[in-house]
Amino acid sequence: MFELKERDGLARVCELTTKHGKVTTPVLLPVVNPNYLTISPKEMRDRLNVQMLITNSYIIRGNDALREKAESSGVHSLLGFDGPVMTDSGTFQNHVYGDVSVDPDEIVRFQSAIGSDIGTILDIFSEPDFSREQADAAVDETVRRGKGAVECKGDMLLAGPVQGGLFPDIRERCARDLSALDFAVHPIGGVVPLLENYRFSEIVEVIIASKKGLNPSRPVHLFGAGHPMIFPMAVLLGCDMFDSASYAKYARDERLIYSTGTRFLRDLHDLACHCPACTKTSIEDLKQMPREKRTKILAEHNLHVCLREINRIKNAIHEGSIWELVEMRARAHPSLLEALKSLKKHKEFLERFEPASRHGAFFYCGPESYDRPTVMRYQERYFNRYRKPATKVLVGFPEGTKPYSRIYSKEIAEISEKVDASYVVTSFFGPVPIELDEYYPIAQSVIPKELDSEASDRIVKTMERHAHQHGYPLAVMWEGKQTLEFLEEMISGGGRKVDLDMLRCRAVLDMQFGRGAGDILDGKNVEIVTSERTGKIRNVILDGVHALSMRAHDGRFSLKLEGGRLLMKALSPPKMRVMTDDEPAEFAAKGNNVFAKFVLECDPEIRPGDDVLVINTKGELAAVGRALMNREEMLAFKRGIAVKVKDSPD
Amino acid sequence: MFELKERDGLARVCELTTKHGKVTTPVLLPVVNPNYLTISPKEMRDRLNVQMLITNSYIIRGNDALREKAESSGVHSLLGFDGPVMTDSGTFQNHVYGDVSVDPDEIVRFQSAIGSDIGTILDIFSEPDFSREQADAAVDETVRRGKGAVECKGDMLLAGPVQGGLFPDIRERCARDLSALDFAVHPIGGVVPLLENYRFSEIVEVIIASKKGLNPSRPVHLFGAGHPMIFPMAVLLGCDMFDSASYAKYARDERLIYSTGTRFLRDLHDLACHCPACTKTSIEDLKQMPREKRTKILAEHNLHVCLREINRIKNAIHEGSIWELVEMRARAHPSLLEALKSLKKHKEFLERFEPASRHGAFFYCGPESYDRPTVMRYQERYFNRYRKPATKVLVGFPEGTKPYSRIYSKEIAEISEKVDASYVVTSFFGPVPIELDEYYPIAQSVIPKELDSEASDRIVKTMERHAHQHGYPLAVMWEGKQTLEFLEEMISGGGRKVDLDMLRCRAVLDMQFGRGAGDILDGKNVEIVTSERTGKIRNVILDGVHALSMRAHDGRFSLKLEGGRLLMKALSPPKMRVMTDDEPAEFAAKGNNVFAKFVLECDPEIRPGDDVLVINTKGELAAVGRALMNREEMLAFKRGIAVKVKDSPD
């Protein structure tokens, strides 16, 4: 069982429940070789705060002493670890040595018998150089074995690895076929050879293809990815679990893992680390001590670094800065940067999981920042949802301090006194109508003054599209007083006062809920309550009823029930609607949250963080609230809240 | 006394000698307020491995009890710290509170009396909003006080802060005036208001202007820069010392410092840190414990993070990756990225300190990587030093796997059989003649396949300049067999075998030592010894004498004495020459290194890591060796090696 707790796009913090307790993901499972304990599981638990382990059932089974102990007292007792233990099956040994002979059902039964919390099927490792035929065959056999395995797993949770080599369609097919079976976890297999050769772009393709086919309510484990360099990007793409044998393997090679790469001990002048392992020694002592002692210290260091990076990633998910973390870490190696650049191919997929807004600011980290889904979404909505006010002229301002409406207030007042105009700012995100200057991510972004030419080029292209599409009678760039004189000469009919608050309400409604949503203001007595201190919109009262509240942090509306009622009329189904069975809908109408398992249908355009309408099967409004998932997640998750109800009749 | 130990451009690891022991720079001095010890100096020494402290003499002097103790038993005893202690003078208090009244000479005498290792003059804090007149006046008064202070400092080392607000010329003038006085350290003052407002680009301007005027043999202290975000860039620009009051100040505000930014404790879900302070608690416990106890833990965490970043930077200097570290860290905040982008204005200055080559590879981190001085230098030398072989046609190959001569060997063999051609590759660094493919940084670079358009645009521009300048009769891009057919039709006279080893020797000599150096091969019996395993050039024997050895790691020549003798004739003075007095020259002729204090003159084009000619005052060759400094450093440093002698007559 797997429950979503916090998210930033596909990156997520979840709770995984096992027979031996709950685990918070993303999680790193140190690989424990029962024949050779570099660090004992007890030490891992006590000193390193390790939540969960992975060990190899094939190795245990192949050693009489280990097998007898495991069969008689269980794998937890064998390892001396009372937390959850996952077991692998011998697939990787087959990849490396090619001589694994065990019956696929038999190894699953064995894992179940020794009390593994999560067992793994004996899948077929699909090599990166596999042909289509070979990859297809590996997937066929993996799925066949998966079907057998779910029959003999008992009450053990089972992991079904996605295979398919470098063929995205085969990976996706495998993922879909496995999702139909009773698996609890989906490792992504066959990636170790890619990792070892820094083929990060291809890992991105493999993960995304797999995620597209997988049931989103199941944890995804990037099998064999034990170096923190890849963790942030893998989590960004929706991986939840990692295992690491590298911590010990690298230690035996006298190499230290850092979040930004690996270094041989002999090349370092200082450990430059304050983990507990490094703190209790010095680099000079470390170089001179007996090898076995040194290996253990290096292994502990490596594990500390891996675990810390996972915690760093969790923090980033909570604060909504996973993109910034990934873009920063991508500088650790040019191949990682190449992988980051390749993400732009998958913007549409990533956008489906992209939150409506964030609490933290959008930090520009390089030309790749322009390819984040939030930028694409702003532009798409601007072109498809925003409706320009019917004025005679469009005045463009250059980028400036935010919010724009404040720094350009004098100019706007001057111009609008004389000319009937609309106003737009040429920003990093594209054209920003002045009334959208507080809408996420416009005001909530920090962009360097000097942009990369790549970013500038693309902004210019977007502005051209803008002028073309909206076809203003006249468009000018503001260049001071002379612009105003020019406009007065060209445009007759005099000025028109700008009602910025009214424009803002209309524009935000359209951008947030869809073109046409702004029409709920038409023919109503509109009362806009603003903050005395900041002047920002707080509440919108329509014909005397509180319908909308604007959030200060993202410039978007929270719905009151009245706002929901009006949107029901303005937006045709299924827009912004989440449908539940009638009983949970009644429950929601009393102010209770909507659990994912009760969701029957959902507007596919709803995004995590969107303000939505909860309806019953007759299409009647039950409540309004905040969606925590998109459609495919609501329909997949068995646990957790789909919509946090914010206002309801009772 | 200050000695250079290791360097990467202006970034350097040095040894600073004080009365209380030696300190390795870059170094962070925690600020100790004797009235309020968040962490005691003894704990700093024992548990945090702090090398050196800074405290405030003005505060000590203003408190009767502290002053009496300091005057009777010294500042070290007052603080309980037996390592070096630096003292500040009250300038910053004057900046903050504006009510400091102490005689400038008096406070210097007081610092000397209490046994400070490095005292500071009472300089005038120049605010960022100072006018030219105000900044000039602040500098005049600072220099005036400096002159007084050096008279009454006793045997104490003295720090003379560079002021001048935001005016580069005034900063540089101040730096030059102070360099003429007997100071041991130069803080850069007046930067705290810039740091507090993330005005990193302006800090860059201030540091560079100051460095241009300062004596390069003195340590530079970025006064009041206590956040690790700025450390890597400041070190890259030649700062050696930092002080931090932030560790305690941020702790009192419940904020945690990370190398990538600062977080309020309340916003964190996990400490995501394994420093000794964080390891002994959990975030839940930390939030609930008594405030005073929490402040101390946060202060220790903050100090650990700052100290670790300094060690990380030292490692980067040793491995030659300071640019990569700076470019990675610049993603911590868009303002830092803006500062990184602004460095391109100062390429010429930075190039003067840029090492000839590095042991590590050049990692591409973003479009800013194109502005590293090493890229500019390659291009400049290519245009000014490289001489094209006189062939009938230039064939261009696209970028590919390195080294290029290996992947294009088949094509070259085919073409040269039929046509008289030269070969060039369109690389990230610009045009690379095939014979320079192993020359640093060409082969020693890792560049993503897809470049930013900014980088691509500039490569195209450089290629255009290349074609224009060299004016080949015919230039074509290789597009397979049809190109060869086309060439055979156009060019008569048949093929010419490419002697790649010979071309390489000539081209590397010109690029490394200057145009014309390649002529030392003319009219000689040239024997090129290559590695049996790799095929790479190892030794060049001229008329039977071993003259040059090629280094595998950077594709450049190490000089043997015979090579030096030949270069003496080929290159007119002062090219590649380091002149010493006759006695040290005799010493060098016996194989001893040349110390900086004995250097009389030096070719201003010599760069750290260059292979150079050591000559006596009569201009006679004494020895050949590797320069560790550029001209201005050799002439300034009183300690340390200027040239490591590699070959000599005796």
PDB file of N, CA and C in Angstrom, chain A residues 58 93-101:
ATOM      1  N   TYR A  58      18.795 -15.120  -4.057  1.00  0.00           N
ATOM      2  CA  TYR A  58      19.503 -16.133  -4.839  1.00  0.00           C
ATOM      3  C   TYR A  58      20.805 -16.518  -4.153  1.00  0.00           C
ATOM      4  N   GLN A  93      22.584 -11.354 -11.200  1.00  0.00           N
ATOM      5  CA  GLN A  93      23.664 -12.337 -11.244  1.00  0.00           C
ATOM      6  C   GLN A  93      23.696 -13.011 -12.623  1.00  0.00           C
ATOM      7  N   ASN A  94      22.507 -13.230 -13.165  1.00  0.00           N
ATOM      8  CA  ASN A  94      22.431 -13.832 -14.492  1.00  0.00           C
ATOM      9  C   ASN A  94      22.999 -12.886 -15.544  1.00  0.00           C
ATOM     10  N   HIS A  95      22.732 -11.580 -15.361  1.00  0.00           N
ATOM     11  CA  HIS A  95      23.261 -10.561 -16.280  1.00  0.00           C
ATOM     12  C   HIS A  95      24.787 -10.539 -16.216  1.00  0.00           C
ATOM     13  N   VAL A  96      25.324 -10.660 -14.994  1.00  0.00           N
ATOM     14  CA  VAL A  96      26.781 -10.549 -14.828  1.00  0.00           C
ATOM     15  C   VAL A  96      27.483 -11.870 -15.145  1.00  0.00           C
ATOM     16  N   TYR A  97      26.982 -12.968 -14.579  1.00  0.00           N
ATOM     17  CA  TYR A  97      27.699 -14.244 -14.723  1.00  0.00           C
ATOM     18  C   TYR A  97      27.052 -15.190 -15.730  1.00  0.00           C
ATOM     19  N   GLY A  98      25.761 -14.983 -15.990  1.00  0.00           N
ATOM     20  CA  GLY A  98      25.086 -15.767 -17.013  1.00  0.00           C
ATOM     21  C   GLY A  98      24.851 -17.231 -16.676  1.00  0.00           C
ATOM     22  N   ASP A  99      24.944 -17.599 -15.403  1.00  0.00           N
ATOM     23  CA  ASP A  99      24.808 -19.028 -15.093  1.00  0.00           C
ATOM     24  C   ASP A  99      23.804 -19.288 -13.987  1.00  0.00           C
ATOM     25  N   VAL A 100      22.757 -18.451 -13.925  1.00  0.00           N
ATOM     26  CA  VAL A 100      21.773 -18.632 -12.869  1.00  0.00           C
ATOM     27  C   VAL A 100      20.762 -19.695 -13.296  1.00  0.00           C
ATOM     28  N   SER A 101      20.654 -20.743 -12.483  1.00  0.00           N
ATOM     29  CA  SER A 101      19.657 -21.747 -12.828  1.00  0.00           C
ATOM     30  C   SER A 101      18.770 -21.970 -11.624  1.00  0.00           C
TER      31      SER A 101
END
